[in-house]
């Protein structure tokens, strides 16, 4: 029994109906990227949607490279796309396809249309074709080549295929309706001549099918039932239907459009990301400030967090932007119980415990995650000299300040109570050392006499802490000022990357491996960088800070 309180999205409703009516026995969905760039968070939505539907209905999920356009495609992208999809957890099993494998069948389909009188070779130039097409308010004009005989069309199309026609001199067009209110139906071009090398078929072909002809055929050849795409293809649907009908498929696929996912203050378009990469503004397609899947992974996002995000976004027919803060909410939710909470000092000053005996360290026990006992505990070194955060001490504190200032007592997390007795500053008045005394009876963080302290601060042992580099991020686009400058260039946030070279972490963190993530108490969630971490010397990227004003929208 279906849970009746769970409402079905519009795509599920369509599938339910198709299955009830016996239109298809089993569903088949696909993800069809063009291998011309890295995948981004928007693609993740499409992948998880298509894969999720196939899972939910016990159907099939196809992974297909839409590599019909030889200009822009690169083998490098094929590999990165596969890795990203696998990382997201979408499993295509044996169903990995390349649209270029269908070139022969596509050619046959085009010949079939010519034989039916449904396609013709046209000699108009690209510019003339545009002129003849008319406008939204005026019908188009028929091409003078529209009435060529089937015989002549077959011969010419074969000549195109055989390399006897120059690029751009002739095209094959569908013969539909030059007066159609839908511009896409005004005898669209379905094949062009292009003497170009293809990354898989080499020089075998010098004619290539256009997207609007190739895509429905790819779906139909594979037995895709529900071809889910984004809203901008809505006006192309009549052409999609025309192609699968005229080519004569018995169980033609059905195109369904949904709204693209847009994030606020974030660049997703391949064009912009390419520009950022080429101009050296970011350090590659996986720079942690980007939202390519590779970048999110490098930043420390998990597949689970992205899945949660995509589910919260839902599927709809209306374009809208989702707040980046929702993505941050999802990664916090995912990591908060899963990952250990450790201590790291990002902006260190020294704390000296003047009454601590000797220079040796002692080891104290600390729970790895107070909210999840299953993560166990660890031993952390403690001693006479510690590092604490600069902001945890003030010479002249404001009224409600709960941390260290001369005369106050605070708790050192997992350790002892300390009372501040004084401080040292340089000639500019910048504090570098704080002096304290500790109360050995408060080991573990509680006083036997029951006295309370107002604040708890974190620390690391100066003798044992490991120096590391930490990187903090802000959005690459400055939200308040808009995405573009007046001259059309991207309006970059100059503070999108802050590199902190002088941080100290607990010794256990020196063992962090690329992609390992942690909560650094009070500082946020961090992930060991996969490019720049070295054995024993990790570099940490901040995934997200701990606090947010983000509220989950009410369902
Ligand atoms: P972009 O222009 O953002 O680089 P694209 O549409 O050119 O993306 P494709 O490789 O053609 O990239 O897309 C593969 C699939 O991903 C398509 O089915 C497309 O509809 C879907 N897709 C692309 N961008 C988004 C998005 N922002 N939200 C949801 N789905 C998307
Ligand atoms: Mg595209």
Coordinates of N, CA, C and O in Angstrom, one line a residue, residues 158-166 193 195 206-207:
X158 N 23.1 11.2 -49.5 CA 24.2 10.3 -49.6 C 25.5 11.0 -50.0 O 26.6 10.7 -49.4
X159 N 25.4 11.9 -50.8 CA 26.6 12.7 -51.2 C 27.1 13.5 -50.0 O 28.3 13.6 -49.8
X160 N 26.2 14.0 -49.2 CA 26.6 14.7 -48.0 C 27.4 13.7 -47.1 O 28.4 14.0 -46.5
X161 N 26.8 12.5 -46.9 CA 27.5 11.5 -46.1 C 28.8 11.1 -46.6 O 29.8 10.9 -45.8
X162 N 29.0 11.1 -47.9 CA 30.2 10.6 -48.6 C 31.3 11.7 -48.6 O 32.3 11.5 -49.2
X163 N 31.0 12.8 -48.0 CA 32.0 13.9 -48.0 C 32.2 14.7 -49.3 O 33.1 15.3 -49.5
X164 N 31.1 14.6 -50.1 CA 31.2 15.3 -51.4 C 30.6 16.7 -51.3 O 30.6 17.5 -52.2
X165 N 30.2 17.1 -50.1 CA 29.6 18.4 -49.9 C 30.4 19.2 -48.9 O 30.8 18.6 -47.8
X166 N 30.6 20.5 -49.1 CA 31.3 21.3 -48.2 C 30.5 21.6 -47.0 O 29.3 21.7 -47.0
X193 N 26.5 19.2 -42.4 CA 27.8 18.7 -42.9 C 28.8 19.3 -42.0 O 28.8 20.6 -41.8
X195 N 33.0 18.5 -41.4 CA 34.2 17.7 -41.5 C 35.0 17.8 -40.3 O 35.9 18.6 -40.2
X206 N 31.1 12.7 -41.6 CA 31.2 14.1 -41.9 C 29.9 14.8 -41.9 O 29.7 16.0 -42.2
X207 N 28.8 14.0 -41.5 CA 27.5 14.6 -41.2 C 27.2 14.3 -39.8 O 27.4 13.2 -39.3

